[in-house]
mmCIF file of C-alpha atoms in Angstrom:
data_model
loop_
_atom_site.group_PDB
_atom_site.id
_atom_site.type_symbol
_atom_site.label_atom_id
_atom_site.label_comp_id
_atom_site.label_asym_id
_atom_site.label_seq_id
_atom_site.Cartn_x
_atom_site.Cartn_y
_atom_site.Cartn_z
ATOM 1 C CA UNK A 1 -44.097 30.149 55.203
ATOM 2 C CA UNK A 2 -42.790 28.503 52.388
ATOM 3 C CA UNK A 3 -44.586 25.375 53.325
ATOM 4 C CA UNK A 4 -47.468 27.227 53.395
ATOM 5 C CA UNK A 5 -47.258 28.938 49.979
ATOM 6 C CA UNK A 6 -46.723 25.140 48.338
ATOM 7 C CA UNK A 7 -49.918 23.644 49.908
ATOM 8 C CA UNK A 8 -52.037 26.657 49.039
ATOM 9 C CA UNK A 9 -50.530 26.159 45.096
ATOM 10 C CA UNK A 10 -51.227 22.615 45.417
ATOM 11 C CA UNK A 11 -55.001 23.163 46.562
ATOM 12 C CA UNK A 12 -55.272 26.287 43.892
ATOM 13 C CA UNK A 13 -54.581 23.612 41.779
ATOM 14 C CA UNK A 14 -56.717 21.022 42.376
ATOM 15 C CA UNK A 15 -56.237 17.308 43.886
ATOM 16 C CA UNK A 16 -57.141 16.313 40.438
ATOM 17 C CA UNK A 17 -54.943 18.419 37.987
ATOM 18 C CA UNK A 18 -52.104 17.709 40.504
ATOM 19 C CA UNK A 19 -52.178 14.344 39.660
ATOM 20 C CA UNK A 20 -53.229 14.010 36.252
ATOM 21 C CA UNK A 21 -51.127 11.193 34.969
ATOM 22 C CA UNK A 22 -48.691 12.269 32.002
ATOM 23 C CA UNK A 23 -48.133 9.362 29.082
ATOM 24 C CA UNK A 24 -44.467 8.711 28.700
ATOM 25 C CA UNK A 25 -42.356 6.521 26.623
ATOM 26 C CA UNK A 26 -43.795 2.699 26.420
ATOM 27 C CA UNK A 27 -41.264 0.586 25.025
ATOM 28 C CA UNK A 28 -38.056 1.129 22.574
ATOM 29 C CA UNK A 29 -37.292 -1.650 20.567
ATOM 30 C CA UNK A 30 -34.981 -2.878 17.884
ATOM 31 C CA UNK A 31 -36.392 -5.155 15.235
ATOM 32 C CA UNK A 32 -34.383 -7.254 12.911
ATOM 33 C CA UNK A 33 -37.087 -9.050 11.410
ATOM 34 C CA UNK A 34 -37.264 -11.667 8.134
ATOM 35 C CA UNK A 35 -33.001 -11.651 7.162
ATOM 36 C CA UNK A 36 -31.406 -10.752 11.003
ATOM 37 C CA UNK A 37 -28.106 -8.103 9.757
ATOM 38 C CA UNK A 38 -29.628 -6.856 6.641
ATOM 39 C CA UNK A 39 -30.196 -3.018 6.209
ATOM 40 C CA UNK A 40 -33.910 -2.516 6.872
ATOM 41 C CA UNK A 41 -35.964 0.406 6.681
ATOM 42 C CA UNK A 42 -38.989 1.601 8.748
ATOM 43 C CA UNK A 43 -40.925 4.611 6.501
ATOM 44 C CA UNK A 44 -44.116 4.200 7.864
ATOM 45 C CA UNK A 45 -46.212 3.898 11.220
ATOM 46 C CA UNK A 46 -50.534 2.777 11.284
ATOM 47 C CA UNK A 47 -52.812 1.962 13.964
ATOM 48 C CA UNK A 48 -54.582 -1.268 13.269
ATOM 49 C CA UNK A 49 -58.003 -1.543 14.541
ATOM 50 C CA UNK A 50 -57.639 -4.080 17.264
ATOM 51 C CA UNK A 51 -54.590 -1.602 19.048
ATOM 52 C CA UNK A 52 -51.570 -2.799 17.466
ATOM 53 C CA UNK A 53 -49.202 -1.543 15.226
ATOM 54 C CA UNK A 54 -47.894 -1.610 11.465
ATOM 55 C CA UNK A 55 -44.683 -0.838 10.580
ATOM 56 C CA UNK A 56 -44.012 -0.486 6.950
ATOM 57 C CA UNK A 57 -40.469 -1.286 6.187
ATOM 58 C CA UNK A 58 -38.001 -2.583 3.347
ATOM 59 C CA UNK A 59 -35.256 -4.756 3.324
ATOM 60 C CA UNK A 60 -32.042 -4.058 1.705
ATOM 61 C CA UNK A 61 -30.363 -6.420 0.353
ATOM 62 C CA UNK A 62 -32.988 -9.052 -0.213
ATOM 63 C CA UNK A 63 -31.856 -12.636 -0.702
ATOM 64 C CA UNK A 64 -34.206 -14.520 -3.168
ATOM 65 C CA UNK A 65 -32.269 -12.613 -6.139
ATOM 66 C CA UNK A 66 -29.032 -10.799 -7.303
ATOM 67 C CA UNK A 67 -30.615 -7.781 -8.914
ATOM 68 C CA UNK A 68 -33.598 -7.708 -7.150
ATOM 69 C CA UNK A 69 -32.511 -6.559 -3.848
ATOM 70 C CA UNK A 70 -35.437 -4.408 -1.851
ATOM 71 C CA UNK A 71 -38.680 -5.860 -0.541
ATOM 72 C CA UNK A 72 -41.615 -3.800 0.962
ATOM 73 C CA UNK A 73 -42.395 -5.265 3.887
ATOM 74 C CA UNK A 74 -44.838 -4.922 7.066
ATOM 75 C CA UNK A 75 -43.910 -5.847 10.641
ATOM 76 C CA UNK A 76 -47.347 -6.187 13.004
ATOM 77 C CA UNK A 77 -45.973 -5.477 16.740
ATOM 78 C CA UNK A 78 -48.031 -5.375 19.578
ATOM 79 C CA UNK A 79 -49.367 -1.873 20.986
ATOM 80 C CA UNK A 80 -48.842 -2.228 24.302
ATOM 81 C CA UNK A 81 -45.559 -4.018 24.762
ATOM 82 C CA UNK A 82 -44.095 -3.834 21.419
ATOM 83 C CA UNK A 83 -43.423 -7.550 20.971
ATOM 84 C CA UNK A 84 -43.077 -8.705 17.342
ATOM 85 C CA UNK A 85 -46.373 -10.448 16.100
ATOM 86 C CA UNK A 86 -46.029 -10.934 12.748
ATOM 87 C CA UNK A 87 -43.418 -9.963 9.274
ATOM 88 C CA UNK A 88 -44.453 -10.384 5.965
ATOM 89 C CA UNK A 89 -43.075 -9.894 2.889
ATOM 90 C CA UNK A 90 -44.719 -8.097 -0.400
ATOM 91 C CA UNK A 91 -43.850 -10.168 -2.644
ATOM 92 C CA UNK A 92 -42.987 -8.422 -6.338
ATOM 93 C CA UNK A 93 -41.802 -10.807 -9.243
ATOM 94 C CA UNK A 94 -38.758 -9.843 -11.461
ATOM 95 C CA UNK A 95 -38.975 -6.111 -10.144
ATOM 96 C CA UNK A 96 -37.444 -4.199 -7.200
ATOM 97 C CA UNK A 97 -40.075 -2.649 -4.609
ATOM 98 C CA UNK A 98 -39.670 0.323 -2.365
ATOM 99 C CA UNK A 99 -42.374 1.431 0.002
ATOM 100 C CA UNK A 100 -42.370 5.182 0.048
ATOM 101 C CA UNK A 101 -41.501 8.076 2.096
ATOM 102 C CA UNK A 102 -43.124 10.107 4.978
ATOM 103 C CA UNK A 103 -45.542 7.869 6.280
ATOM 104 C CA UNK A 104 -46.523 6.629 2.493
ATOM 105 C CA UNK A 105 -49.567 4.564 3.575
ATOM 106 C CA UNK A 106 -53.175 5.783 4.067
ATOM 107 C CA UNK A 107 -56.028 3.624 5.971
ATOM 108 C CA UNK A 108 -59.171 2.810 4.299
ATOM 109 C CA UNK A 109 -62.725 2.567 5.999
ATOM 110 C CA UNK A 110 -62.668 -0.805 6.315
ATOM 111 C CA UNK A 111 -59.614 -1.049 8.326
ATOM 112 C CA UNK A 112 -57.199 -2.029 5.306
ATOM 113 C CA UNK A 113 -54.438 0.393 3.735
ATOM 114 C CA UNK A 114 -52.971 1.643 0.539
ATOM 115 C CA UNK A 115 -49.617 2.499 0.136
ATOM 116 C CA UNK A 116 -47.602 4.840 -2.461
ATOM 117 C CA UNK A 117 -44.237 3.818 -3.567
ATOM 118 C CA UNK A 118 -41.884 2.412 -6.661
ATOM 119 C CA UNK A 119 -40.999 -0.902 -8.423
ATOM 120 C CA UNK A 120 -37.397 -1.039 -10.401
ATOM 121 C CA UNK A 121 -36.750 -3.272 -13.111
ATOM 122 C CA UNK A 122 -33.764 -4.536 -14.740
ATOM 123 C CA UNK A 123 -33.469 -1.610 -17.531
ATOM 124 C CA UNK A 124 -33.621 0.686 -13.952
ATOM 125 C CA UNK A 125 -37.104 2.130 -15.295
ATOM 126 C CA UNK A 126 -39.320 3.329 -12.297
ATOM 127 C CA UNK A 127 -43.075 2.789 -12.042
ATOM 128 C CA UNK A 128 -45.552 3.566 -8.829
ATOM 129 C CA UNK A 129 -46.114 0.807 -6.402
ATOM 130 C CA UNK A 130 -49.402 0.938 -5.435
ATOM 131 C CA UNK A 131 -49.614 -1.639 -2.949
ATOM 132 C CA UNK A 132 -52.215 -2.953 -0.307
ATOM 133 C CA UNK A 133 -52.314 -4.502 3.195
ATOM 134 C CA UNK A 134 -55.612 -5.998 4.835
ATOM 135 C CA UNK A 135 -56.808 -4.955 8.388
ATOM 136 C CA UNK A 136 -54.412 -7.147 10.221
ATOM 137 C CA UNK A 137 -51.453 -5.804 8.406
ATOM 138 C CA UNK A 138 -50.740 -8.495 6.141
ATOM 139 C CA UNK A 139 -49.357 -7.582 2.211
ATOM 140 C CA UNK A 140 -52.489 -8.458 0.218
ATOM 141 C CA UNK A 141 -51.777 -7.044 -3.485
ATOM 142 C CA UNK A 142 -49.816 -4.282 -5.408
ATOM 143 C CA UNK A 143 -50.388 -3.264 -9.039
ATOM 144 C CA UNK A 144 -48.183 -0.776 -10.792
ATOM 145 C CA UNK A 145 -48.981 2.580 -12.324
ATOM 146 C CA UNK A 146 -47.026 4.125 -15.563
ATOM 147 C CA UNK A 147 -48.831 7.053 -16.846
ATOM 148 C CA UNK A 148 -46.420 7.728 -19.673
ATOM 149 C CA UNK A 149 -43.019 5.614 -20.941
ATOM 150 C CA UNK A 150 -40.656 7.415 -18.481
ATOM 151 C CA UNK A 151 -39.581 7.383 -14.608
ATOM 152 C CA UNK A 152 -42.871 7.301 -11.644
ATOM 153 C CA UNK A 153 -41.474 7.433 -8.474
ATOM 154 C CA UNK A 154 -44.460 7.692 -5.980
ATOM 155 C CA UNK A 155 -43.702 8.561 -1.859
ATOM 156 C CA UNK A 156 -46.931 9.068 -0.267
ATOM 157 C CA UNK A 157 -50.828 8.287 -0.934
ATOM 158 C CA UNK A 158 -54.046 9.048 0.188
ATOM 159 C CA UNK A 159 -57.523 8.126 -0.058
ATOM 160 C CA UNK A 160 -59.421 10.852 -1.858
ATOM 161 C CA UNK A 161 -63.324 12.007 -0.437
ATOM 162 C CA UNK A 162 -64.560 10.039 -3.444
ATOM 163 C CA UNK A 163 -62.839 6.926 -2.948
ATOM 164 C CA UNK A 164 -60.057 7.241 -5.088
ATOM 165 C CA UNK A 165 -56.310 7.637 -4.552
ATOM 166 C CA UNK A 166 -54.373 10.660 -4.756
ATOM 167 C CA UNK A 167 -50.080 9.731 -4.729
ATOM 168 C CA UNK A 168 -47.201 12.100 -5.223
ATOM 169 C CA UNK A 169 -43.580 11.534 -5.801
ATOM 170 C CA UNK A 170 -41.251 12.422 -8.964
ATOM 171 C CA UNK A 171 -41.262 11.621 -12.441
ATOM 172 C CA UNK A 172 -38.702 12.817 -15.442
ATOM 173 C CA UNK A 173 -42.032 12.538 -17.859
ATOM 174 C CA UNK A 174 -41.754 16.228 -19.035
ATOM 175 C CA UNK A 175 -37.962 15.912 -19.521
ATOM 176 C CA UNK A 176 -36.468 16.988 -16.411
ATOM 177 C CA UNK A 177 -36.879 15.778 -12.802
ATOM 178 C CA UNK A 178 -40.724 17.192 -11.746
ATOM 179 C CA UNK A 179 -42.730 16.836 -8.777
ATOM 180 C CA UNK A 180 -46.152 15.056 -10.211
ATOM 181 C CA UNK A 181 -49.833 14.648 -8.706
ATOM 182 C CA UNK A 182 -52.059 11.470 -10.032
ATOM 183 C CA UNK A 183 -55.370 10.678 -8.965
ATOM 184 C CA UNK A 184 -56.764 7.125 -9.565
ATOM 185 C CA UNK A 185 -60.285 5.504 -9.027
ATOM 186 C CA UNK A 186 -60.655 3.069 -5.521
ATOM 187 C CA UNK A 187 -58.561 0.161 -8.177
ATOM 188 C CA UNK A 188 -55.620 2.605 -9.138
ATOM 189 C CA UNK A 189 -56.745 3.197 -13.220
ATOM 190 C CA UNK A 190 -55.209 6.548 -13.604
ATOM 191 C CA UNK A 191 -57.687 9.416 -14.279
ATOM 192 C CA UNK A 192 -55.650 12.511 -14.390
ATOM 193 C CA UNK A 193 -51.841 13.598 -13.662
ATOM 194 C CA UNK A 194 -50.067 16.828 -13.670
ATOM 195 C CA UNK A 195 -46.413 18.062 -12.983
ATOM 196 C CA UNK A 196 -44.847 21.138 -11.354
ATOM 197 C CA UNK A 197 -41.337 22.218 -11.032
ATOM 198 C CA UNK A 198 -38.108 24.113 -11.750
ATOM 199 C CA UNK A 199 -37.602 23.540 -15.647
ATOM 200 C CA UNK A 200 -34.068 22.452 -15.701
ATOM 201 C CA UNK A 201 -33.670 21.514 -11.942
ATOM 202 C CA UNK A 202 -34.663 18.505 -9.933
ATOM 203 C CA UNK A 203 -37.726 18.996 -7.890
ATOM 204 C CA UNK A 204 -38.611 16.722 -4.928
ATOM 205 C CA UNK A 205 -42.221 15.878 -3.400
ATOM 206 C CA UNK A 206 -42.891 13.887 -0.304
ATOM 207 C CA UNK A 207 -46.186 14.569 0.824
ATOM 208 C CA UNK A 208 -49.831 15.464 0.078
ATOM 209 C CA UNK A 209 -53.348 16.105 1.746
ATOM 210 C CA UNK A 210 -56.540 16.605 0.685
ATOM 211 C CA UNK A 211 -58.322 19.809 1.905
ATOM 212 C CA UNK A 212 -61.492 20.707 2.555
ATOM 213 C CA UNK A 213 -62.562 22.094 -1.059
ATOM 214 C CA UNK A 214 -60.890 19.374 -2.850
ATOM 215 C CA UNK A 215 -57.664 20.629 -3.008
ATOM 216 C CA UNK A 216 -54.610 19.316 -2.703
ATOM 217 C CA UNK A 217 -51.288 20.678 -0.541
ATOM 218 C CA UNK A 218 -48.059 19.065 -1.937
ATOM 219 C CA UNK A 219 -44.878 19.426 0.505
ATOM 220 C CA UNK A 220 -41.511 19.443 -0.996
ATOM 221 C CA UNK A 221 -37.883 21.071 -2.173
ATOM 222 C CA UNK A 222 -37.683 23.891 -4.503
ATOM 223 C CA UNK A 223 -34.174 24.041 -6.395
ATOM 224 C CA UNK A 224 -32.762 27.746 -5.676
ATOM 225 C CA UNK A 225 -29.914 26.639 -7.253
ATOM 226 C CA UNK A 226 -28.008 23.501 -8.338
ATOM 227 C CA UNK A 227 -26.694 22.916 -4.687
ATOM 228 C CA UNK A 228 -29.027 24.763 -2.821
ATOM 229 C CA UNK A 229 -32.749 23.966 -1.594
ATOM 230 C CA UNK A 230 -36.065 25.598 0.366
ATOM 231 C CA UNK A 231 -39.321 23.805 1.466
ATOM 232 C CA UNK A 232 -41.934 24.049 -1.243
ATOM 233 C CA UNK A 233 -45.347 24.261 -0.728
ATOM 234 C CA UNK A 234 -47.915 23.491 -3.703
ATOM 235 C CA UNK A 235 -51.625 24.350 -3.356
ATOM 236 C CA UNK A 236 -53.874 23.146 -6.567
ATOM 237 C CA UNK A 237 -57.712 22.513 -7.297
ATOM 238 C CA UNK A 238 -59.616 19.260 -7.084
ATOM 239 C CA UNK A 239 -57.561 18.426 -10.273
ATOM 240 C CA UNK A 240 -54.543 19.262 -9.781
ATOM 241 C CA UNK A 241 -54.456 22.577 -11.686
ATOM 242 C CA UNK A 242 -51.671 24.997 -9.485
ATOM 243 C CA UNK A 243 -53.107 27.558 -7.969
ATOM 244 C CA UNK A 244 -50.202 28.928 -6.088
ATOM 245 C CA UNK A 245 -46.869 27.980 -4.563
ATOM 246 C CA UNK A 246 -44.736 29.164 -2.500
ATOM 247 C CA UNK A 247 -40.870 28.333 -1.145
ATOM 248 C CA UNK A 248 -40.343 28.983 2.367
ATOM 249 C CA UNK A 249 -37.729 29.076 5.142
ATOM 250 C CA UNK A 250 -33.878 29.199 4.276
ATOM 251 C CA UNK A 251 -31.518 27.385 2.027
ATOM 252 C CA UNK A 252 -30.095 24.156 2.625
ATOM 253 C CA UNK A 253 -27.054 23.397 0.807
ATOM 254 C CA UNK A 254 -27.349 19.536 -0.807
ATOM 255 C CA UNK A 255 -24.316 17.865 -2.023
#
């Protein structure tokens, strides 16, 4: 009977369905690529046009300098097997660079990317890192963005409907630690910025989308306190005025 009852289930089913084939784990590999033992970083995953895969990474510390110890980097690996095809370096004179947060890069129509991060200098001032690789992965250019003479630390970027870039990240411009949204044309020359945040409590912003009417959705921490912290959403209009926002799910103590 009960032999019965399973091939009945199996036909209800369908030959087909039964053995619809289920996509599992490929390959999990460790990659110690350009200095083998130095701390490196992957922040960022793309798919590259002909199947394989960029990793966006930096390397901590990096050995051309004594100060300047963190390279963005990209690591090319191959989609299939995950064998290491190619590791290059960005290479930023006299200044640190860090690549981002959350998946900080954003692919363009022609297969290339932008990416969102910050460059340090020797005083320890922070500007955005607006960086660029071409369609087979490879570093081709960075310029750096400093709306006003204070801090710019950018995390993520995206291409904007008209062809312009939209980053987001933190900035101490109005005083105090803010969350900030800047918009650039396709070359990064700024065209509007604007701030949100707790007025005497560091903010933190690690994401953003573009929505259908323009918009833009900024995800983030909200200070309750000085030790304790919600996710933030932002919502705001095609230039950046805030329309709402909203803290949601429970505290997290920070230390």
């Amino acid at each position: 009977m009960v032999a019965v009852r399973i091939l009945l289930f199996w036909l209800a089913l369908g030959s087909t369905v039964w053995w619809t084939p289920v996509l599992a784990q490929g390959f999990n590999k460790r990659y110690d690529p350009i200095v083998p033992g130095n701390a490196q970083f992957a922040w960022g995953l793309e798919l590259l046009d002909n199947g394989n895969i960029l990793v966006v990474h930096n390397q901590l510390p990096w050995i051309d300098s004594l100060f300047y110890n963190s390279r963005t980097g990209s690591l090319v690996v191959n989609g299939t097997s995950g064998a290491s095809l190619s590791d290059e370096i960005l290479h930023t004179p006299l200044v640190d660079a860090f690549p981002g947060w959350s998946n900080p890069t954003d692919k363009l129509p022609d297969g290339s990317f932008i990416g969102g991060g910050a460059t340090t200098d020797t005083t320890d001032l922070h500007r955005i890192l607006l960086y660029r690789f071409d369609a087979n992965g490879n570093p081709s250019g960075y310029i750096e963005i400093q709306p006003s003479p204070s801090d710019w630390i950018a995390y993520q970027c995206k291409r904007d409907r008209d062809g312009g870039i939209v980053l987001t990240g933190v900035t101490d411009a109005t005083g105090f630690q803010d969350i900030f949204l800047l918009k650039t044309d396709s070359v990064g020359n700024v065209q509007w910025w604007q701030t949100y945040g707790h007025p005497t409590r560091a903010d933190y912003a690690t994401s953003v989308d573009i929505l259908p009417d323009g918009g833009y959705c900024i995800g983030g921490e909200y200070p309750l306190t000085l030790n304790n912290v919600v996710q933030w959403v932002i919502r705001t209009d095609s230039l950046g005025n805030l329309i709402w926002q909203q803290p949601r799910g429970l505290p997290v103590e920070t230390l």
